[in-house]
PDB file of C-alpha atoms in Angstrom:
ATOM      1  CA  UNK A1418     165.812   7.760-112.387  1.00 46.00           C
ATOM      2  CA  UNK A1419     164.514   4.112-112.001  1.00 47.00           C
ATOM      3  CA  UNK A1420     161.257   2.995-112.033  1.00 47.00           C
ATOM      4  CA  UNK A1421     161.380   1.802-108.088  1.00 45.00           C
ATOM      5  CA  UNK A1422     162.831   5.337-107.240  1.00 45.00           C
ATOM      6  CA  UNK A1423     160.236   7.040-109.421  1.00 46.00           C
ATOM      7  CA  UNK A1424     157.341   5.235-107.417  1.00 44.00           C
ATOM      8  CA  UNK A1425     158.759   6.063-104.103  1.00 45.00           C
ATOM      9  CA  UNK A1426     158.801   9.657-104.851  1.00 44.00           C
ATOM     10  CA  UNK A1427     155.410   9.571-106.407  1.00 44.00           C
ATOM     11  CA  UNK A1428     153.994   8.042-103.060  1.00 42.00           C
ATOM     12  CA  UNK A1429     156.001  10.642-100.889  1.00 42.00           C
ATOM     13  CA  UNK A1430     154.829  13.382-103.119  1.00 42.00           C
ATOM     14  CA  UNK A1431     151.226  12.020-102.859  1.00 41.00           C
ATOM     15  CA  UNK A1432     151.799  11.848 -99.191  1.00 44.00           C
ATOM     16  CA  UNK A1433     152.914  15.098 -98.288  1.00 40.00           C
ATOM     17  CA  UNK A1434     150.318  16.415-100.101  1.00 40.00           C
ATOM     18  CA  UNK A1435     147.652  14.834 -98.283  1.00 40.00           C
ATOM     19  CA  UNK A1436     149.176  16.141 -94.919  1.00 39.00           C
ATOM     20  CA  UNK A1437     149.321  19.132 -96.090  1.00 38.00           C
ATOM     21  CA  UNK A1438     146.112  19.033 -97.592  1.00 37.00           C
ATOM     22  CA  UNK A1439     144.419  17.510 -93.932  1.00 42.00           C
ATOM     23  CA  UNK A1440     146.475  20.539 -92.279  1.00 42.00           C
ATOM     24  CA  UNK A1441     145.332  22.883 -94.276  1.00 39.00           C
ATOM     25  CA  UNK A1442     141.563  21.862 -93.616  1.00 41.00           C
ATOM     26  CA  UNK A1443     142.112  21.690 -89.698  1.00 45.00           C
ATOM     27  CA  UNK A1444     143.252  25.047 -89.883  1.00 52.00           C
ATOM     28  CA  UNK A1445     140.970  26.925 -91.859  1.00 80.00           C
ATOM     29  CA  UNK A1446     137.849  25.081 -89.906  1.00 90.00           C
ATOM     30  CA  UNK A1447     135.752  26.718 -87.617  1.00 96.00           C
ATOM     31  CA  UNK A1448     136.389  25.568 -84.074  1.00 95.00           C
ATOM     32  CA  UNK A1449     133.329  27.123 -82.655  1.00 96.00           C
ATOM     33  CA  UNK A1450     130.749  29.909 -82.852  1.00 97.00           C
ATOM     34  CA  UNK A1451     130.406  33.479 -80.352  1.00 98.00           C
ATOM     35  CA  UNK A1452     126.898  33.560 -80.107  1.00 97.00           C
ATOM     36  CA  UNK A1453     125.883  36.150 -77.793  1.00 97.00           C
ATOM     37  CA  UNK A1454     127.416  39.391 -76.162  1.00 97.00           C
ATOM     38  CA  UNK A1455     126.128  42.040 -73.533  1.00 97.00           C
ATOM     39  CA  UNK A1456     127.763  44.936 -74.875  1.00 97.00           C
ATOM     40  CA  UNK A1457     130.533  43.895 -77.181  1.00 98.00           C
ATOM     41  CA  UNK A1458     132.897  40.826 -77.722  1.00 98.00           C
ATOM     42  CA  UNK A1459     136.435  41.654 -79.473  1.00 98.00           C
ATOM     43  CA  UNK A1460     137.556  38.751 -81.495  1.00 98.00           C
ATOM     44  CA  UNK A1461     141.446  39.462 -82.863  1.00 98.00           C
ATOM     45  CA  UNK A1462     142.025  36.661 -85.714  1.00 97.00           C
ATOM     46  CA  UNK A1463     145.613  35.479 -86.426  1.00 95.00           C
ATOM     47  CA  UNK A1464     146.455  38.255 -89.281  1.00 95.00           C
ATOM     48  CA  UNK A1465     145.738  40.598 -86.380  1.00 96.00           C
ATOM     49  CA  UNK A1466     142.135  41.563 -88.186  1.00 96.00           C
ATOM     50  CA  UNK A1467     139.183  42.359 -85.447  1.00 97.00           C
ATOM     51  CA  UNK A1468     136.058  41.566 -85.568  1.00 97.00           C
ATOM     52  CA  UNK A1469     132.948  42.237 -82.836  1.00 97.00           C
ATOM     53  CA  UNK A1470     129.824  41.157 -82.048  1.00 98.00           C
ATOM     54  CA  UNK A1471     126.950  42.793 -80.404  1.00 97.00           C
ATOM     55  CA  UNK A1472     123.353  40.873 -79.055  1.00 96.00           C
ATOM     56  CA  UNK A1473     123.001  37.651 -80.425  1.00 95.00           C
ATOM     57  CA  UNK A1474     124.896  36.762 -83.090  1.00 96.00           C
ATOM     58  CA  UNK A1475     126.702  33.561 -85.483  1.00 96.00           C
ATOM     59  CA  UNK A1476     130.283  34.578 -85.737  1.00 97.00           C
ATOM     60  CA  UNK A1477     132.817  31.701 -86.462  1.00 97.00           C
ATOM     61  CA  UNK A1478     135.863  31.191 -84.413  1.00 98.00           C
ATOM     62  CA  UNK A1479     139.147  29.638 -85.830  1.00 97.00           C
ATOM     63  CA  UNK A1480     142.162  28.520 -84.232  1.00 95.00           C
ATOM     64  CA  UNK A1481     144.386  30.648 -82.762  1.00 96.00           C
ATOM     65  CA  UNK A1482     141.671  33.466 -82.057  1.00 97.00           C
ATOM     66  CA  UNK A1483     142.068  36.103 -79.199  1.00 98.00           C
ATOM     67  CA  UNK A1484     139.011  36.796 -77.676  1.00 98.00           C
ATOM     68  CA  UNK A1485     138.576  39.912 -75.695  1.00 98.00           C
ATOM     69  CA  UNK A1486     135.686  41.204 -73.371  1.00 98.00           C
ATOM     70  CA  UNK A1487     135.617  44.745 -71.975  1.00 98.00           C
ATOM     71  CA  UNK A1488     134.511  46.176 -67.778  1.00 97.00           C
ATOM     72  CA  UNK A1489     131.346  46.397 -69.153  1.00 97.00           C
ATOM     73  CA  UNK A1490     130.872  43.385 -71.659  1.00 98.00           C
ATOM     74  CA  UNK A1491     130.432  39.089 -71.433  1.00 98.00           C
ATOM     75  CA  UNK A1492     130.088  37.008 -74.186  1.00 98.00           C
ATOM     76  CA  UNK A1493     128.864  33.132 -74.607  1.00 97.00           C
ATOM     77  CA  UNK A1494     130.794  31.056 -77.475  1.00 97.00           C
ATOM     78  CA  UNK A1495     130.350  27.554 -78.114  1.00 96.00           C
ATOM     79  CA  UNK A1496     132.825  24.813 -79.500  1.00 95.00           C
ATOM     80  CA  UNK A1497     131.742  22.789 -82.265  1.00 93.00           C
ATOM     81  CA  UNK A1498     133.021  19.698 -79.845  1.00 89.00           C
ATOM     82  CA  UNK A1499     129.939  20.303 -77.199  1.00 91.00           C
ATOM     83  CA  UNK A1500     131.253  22.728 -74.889  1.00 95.00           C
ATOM     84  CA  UNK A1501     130.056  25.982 -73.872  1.00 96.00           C
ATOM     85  CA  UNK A1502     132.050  28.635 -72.628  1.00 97.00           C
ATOM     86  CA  UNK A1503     130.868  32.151 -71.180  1.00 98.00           C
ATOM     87  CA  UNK A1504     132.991  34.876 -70.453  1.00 98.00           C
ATOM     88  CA  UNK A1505     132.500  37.267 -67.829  1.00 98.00           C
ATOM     89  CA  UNK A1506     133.796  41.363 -67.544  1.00 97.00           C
ATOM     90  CA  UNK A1507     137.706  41.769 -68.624  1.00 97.00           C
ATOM     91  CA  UNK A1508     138.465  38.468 -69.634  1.00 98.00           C
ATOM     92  CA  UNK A1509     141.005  37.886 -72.507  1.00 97.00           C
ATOM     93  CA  UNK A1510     141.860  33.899 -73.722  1.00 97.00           C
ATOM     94  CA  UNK A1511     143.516  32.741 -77.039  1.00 97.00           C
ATOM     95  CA  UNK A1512     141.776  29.470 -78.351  1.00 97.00           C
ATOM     96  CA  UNK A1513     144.415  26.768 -78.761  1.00 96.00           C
ATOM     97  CA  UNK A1514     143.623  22.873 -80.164  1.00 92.00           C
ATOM     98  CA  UNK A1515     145.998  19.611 -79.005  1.00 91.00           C
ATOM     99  CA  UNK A1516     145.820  16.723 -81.626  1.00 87.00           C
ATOM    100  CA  UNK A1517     147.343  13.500 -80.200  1.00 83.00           C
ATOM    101  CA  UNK A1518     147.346  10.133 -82.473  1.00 85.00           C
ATOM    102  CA  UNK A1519     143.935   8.382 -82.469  1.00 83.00           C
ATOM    103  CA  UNK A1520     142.514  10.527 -79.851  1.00 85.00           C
ATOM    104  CA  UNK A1521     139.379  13.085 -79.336  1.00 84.00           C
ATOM    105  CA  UNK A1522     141.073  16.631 -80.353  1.00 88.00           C
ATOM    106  CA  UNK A1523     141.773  18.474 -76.712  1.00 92.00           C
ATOM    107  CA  UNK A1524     140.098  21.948 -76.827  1.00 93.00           C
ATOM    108  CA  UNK A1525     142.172  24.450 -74.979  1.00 95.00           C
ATOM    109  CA  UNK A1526     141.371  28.183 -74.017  1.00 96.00           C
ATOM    110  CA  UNK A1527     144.760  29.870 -72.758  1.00 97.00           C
ATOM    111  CA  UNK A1528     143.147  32.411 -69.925  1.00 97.00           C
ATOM    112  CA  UNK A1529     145.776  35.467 -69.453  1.00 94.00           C
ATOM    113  CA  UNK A1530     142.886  37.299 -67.440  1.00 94.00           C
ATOM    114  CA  UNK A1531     139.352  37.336 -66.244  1.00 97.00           C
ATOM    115  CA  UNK A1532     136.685  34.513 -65.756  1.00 98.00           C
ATOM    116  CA  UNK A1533     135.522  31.693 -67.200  1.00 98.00           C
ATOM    117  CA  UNK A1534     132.385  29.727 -66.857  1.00 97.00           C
ATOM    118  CA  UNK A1535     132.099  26.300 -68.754  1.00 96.00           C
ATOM    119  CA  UNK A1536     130.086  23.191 -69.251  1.00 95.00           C
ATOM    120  CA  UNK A1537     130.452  20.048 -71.189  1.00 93.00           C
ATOM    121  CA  UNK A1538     127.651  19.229 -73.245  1.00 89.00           C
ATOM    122  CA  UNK A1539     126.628  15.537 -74.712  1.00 85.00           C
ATOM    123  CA  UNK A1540     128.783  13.090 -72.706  1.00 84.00           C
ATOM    124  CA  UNK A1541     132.691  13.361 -72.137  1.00 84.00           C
ATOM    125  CA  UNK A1542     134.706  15.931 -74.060  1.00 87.00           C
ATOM    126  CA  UNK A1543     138.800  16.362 -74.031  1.00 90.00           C
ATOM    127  CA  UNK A1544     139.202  20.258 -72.483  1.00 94.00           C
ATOM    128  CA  UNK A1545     141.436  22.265 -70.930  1.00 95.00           C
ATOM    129  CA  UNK A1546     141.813  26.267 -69.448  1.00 96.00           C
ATOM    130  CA  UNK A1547     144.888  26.952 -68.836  1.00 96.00           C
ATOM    131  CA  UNK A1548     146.054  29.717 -67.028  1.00 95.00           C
ATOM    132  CA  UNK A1549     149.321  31.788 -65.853  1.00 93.00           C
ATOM    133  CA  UNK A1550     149.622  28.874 -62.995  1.00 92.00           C
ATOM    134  CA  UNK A1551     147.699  26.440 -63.246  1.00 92.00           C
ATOM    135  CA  UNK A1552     145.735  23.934 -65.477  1.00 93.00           C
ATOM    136  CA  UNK A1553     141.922  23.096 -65.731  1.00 93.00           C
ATOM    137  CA  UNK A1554     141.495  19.742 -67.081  1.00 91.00           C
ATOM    138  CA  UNK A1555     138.030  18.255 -68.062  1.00 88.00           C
ATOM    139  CA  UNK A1556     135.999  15.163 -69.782  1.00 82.00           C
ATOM    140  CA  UNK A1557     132.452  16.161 -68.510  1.00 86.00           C
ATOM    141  CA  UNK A1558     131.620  18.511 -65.916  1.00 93.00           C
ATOM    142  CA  UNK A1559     130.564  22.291 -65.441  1.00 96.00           C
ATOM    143  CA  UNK A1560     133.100  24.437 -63.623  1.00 97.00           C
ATOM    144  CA  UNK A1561     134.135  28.395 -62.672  1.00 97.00           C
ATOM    145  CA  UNK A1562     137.613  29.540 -63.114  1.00 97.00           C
ATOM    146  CA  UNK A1563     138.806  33.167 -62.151  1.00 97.00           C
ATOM    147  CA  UNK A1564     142.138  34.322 -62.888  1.00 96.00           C
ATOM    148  CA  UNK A1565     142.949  37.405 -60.716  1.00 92.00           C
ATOM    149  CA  UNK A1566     145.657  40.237 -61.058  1.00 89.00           C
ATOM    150  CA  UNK A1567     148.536  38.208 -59.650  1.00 89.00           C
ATOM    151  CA  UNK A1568     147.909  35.556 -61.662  1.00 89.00           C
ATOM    152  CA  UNK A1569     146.271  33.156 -58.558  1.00 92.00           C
ATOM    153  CA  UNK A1570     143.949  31.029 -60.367  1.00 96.00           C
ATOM    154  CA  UNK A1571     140.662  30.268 -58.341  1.00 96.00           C
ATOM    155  CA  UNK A1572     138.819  27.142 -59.326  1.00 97.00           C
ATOM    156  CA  UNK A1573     134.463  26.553 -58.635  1.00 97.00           C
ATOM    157  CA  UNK A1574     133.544  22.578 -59.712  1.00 97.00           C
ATOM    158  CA  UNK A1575     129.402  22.925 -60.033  1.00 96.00           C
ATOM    159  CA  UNK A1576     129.315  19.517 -61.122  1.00 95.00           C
ATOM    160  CA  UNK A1577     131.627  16.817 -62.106  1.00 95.00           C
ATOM    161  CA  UNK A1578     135.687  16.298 -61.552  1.00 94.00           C
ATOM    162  CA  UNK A1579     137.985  18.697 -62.702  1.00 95.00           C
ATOM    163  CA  UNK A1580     141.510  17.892 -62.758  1.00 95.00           C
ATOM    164  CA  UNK A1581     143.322  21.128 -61.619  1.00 95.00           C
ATOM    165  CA  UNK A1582     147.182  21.097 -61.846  1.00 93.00           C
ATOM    166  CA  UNK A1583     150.808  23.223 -61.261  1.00 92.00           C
ATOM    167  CA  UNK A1584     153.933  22.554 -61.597  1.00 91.00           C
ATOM    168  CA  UNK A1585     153.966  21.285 -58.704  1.00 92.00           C
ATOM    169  CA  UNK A1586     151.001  19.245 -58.138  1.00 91.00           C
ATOM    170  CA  UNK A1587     147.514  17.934 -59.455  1.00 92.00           C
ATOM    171  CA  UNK A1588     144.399  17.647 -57.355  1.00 89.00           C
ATOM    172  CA  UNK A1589     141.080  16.165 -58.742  1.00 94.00           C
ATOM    173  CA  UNK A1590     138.525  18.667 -57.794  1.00 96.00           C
ATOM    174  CA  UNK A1591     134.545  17.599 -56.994  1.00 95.00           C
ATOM    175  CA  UNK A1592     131.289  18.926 -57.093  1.00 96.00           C
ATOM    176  CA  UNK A1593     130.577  21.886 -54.929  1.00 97.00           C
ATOM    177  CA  UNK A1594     134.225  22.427 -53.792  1.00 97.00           C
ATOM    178  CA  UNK A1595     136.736  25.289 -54.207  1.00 97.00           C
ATOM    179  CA  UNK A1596     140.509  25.342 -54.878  1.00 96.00           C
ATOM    180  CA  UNK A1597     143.314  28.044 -55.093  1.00 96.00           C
ATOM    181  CA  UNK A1598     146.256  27.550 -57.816  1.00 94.00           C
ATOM    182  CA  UNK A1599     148.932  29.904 -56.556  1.00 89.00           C
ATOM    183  CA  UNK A1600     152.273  30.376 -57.889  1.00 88.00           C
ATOM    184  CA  UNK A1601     155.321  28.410 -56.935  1.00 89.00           C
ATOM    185  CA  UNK A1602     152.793  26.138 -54.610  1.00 91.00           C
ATOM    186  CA  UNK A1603     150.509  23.274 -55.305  1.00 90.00           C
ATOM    187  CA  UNK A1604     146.835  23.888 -55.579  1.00 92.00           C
ATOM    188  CA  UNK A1605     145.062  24.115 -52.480  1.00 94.00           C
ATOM    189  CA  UNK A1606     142.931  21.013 -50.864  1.00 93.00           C
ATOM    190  CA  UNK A1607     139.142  21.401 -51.875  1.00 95.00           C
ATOM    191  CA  UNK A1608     137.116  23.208 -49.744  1.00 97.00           C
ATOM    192  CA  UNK A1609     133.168  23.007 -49.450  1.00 97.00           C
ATOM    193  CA  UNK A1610     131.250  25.871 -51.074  1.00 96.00           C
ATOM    194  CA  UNK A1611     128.010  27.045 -52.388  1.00 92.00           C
ATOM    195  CA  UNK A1612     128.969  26.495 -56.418  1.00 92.00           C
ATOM    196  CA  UNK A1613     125.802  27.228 -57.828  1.00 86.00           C
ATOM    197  CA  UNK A1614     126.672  31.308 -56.696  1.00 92.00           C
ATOM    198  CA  UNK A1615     129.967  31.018 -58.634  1.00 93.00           C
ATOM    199  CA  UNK A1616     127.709  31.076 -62.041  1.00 93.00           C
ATOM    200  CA  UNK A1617     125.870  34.203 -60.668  1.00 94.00           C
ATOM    201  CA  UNK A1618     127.204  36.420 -62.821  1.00 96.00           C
ATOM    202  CA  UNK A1619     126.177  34.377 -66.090  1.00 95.00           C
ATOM    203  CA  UNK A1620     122.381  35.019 -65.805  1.00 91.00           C
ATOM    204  CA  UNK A1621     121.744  37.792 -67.534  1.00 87.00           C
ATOM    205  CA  UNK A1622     123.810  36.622 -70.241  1.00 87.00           C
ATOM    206  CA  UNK A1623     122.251  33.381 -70.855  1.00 80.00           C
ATOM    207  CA  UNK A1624     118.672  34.395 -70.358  1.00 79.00           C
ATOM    208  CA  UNK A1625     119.359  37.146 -73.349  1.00 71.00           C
ATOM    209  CA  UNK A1626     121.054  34.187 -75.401  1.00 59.00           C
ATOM    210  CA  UNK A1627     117.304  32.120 -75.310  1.00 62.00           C
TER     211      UNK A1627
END
């Protein structure tokens, strides 16, 4: 072997070891923390081992997580990016991470069922919930999202923009308006409503988080 080719192979060598080596780090690093649960929150790492948390608590979250909540159970979990995320009764979402070059890394929750309440914390943040029709996408704003049986997606903005998207279709929706992602069809035009009601149902669970 020459001494040119030797070099080159050194470098690649070096190089694919540092990707591998920043890889490796990105996935074994926390991407957030489920702090609180009224009755019990189901987390189901990759390997398919559970863990569960009960009251307040400081259980890491890693990529790829499924995170389960019962008829009788919400949880609260925060990402280590600034955003908070509550879940309410029989909600089920698989935490999912974009990385695009030189850009923020987008948080994503991948919502097969239930409801969602979220809010960005400490200026803009790259986030997304996507669900089985539609898209949620966010930079700083506090928003509802219900997913029901069918799979219709029904989005609450309480503050801020949210861009909310189908196949078919993206409509930015405002502060104190409602909108309906149903299969096949573009999300429904925003419609006034009272937003502040669509975070009724995280009360309880954020005054026992305090």
């Amino acid at each position: 072997m020459t001494k040119t080719t030797a070099t080159g192979t050194a470098i690649l060598t070096l190089s694919f070891n540092l990707i591998f080596t920043v890889l490796a780090s990105a996935q074994g690093a926390p991407v957030g923390t489920a702090t609180n649960a009224i009755g019990e929150l189901v987390i189901v790492r990759t390997d398919g081992v559970q863990q569960r948390l009960q009251g307040k608590g400081n259980v890491p979250l890693y990529e790829g997580d499924v995170l389960k909540t019962d008829g009788s159970s919400q949880a609260m979990i925060e990402f280590v990016d600034g955003v908070t995320v509550a879940l309410n009764e029989n909600t089920n979402f698989k935490l999912l991470s974009r990385w695009e070059k030189d850009m923020p890394v987008v948080r994503i929750l991948r919502l097969k069922q239930g409801e969602v309440w979220a809010k960005t914390n400490g200026g803009p943040k790259r986030f997304e919930v996507e669900t089985p029709v539609a898209t949620a996408a966010v930079k700083e704003t506090e928003f509802n999202l219900k997913v029901q049986d069918d799979g219709q997606s029904i989005l609450t903005v309480i503050e801020g923009v949210v861009s909310f998207g189908t196949p078919f279709g993206t409509c930015p929706i405002r502060t104190d308006t409602i909108s309906y992602g149903v299969r096949g069809k573009k999300c429904t035009k925003p419609a006034a409503t009272d937003a502040k009601t669509a975070k009724s149902w995280t009360d309880a669970l954020r005054t026992t988080g305090k």
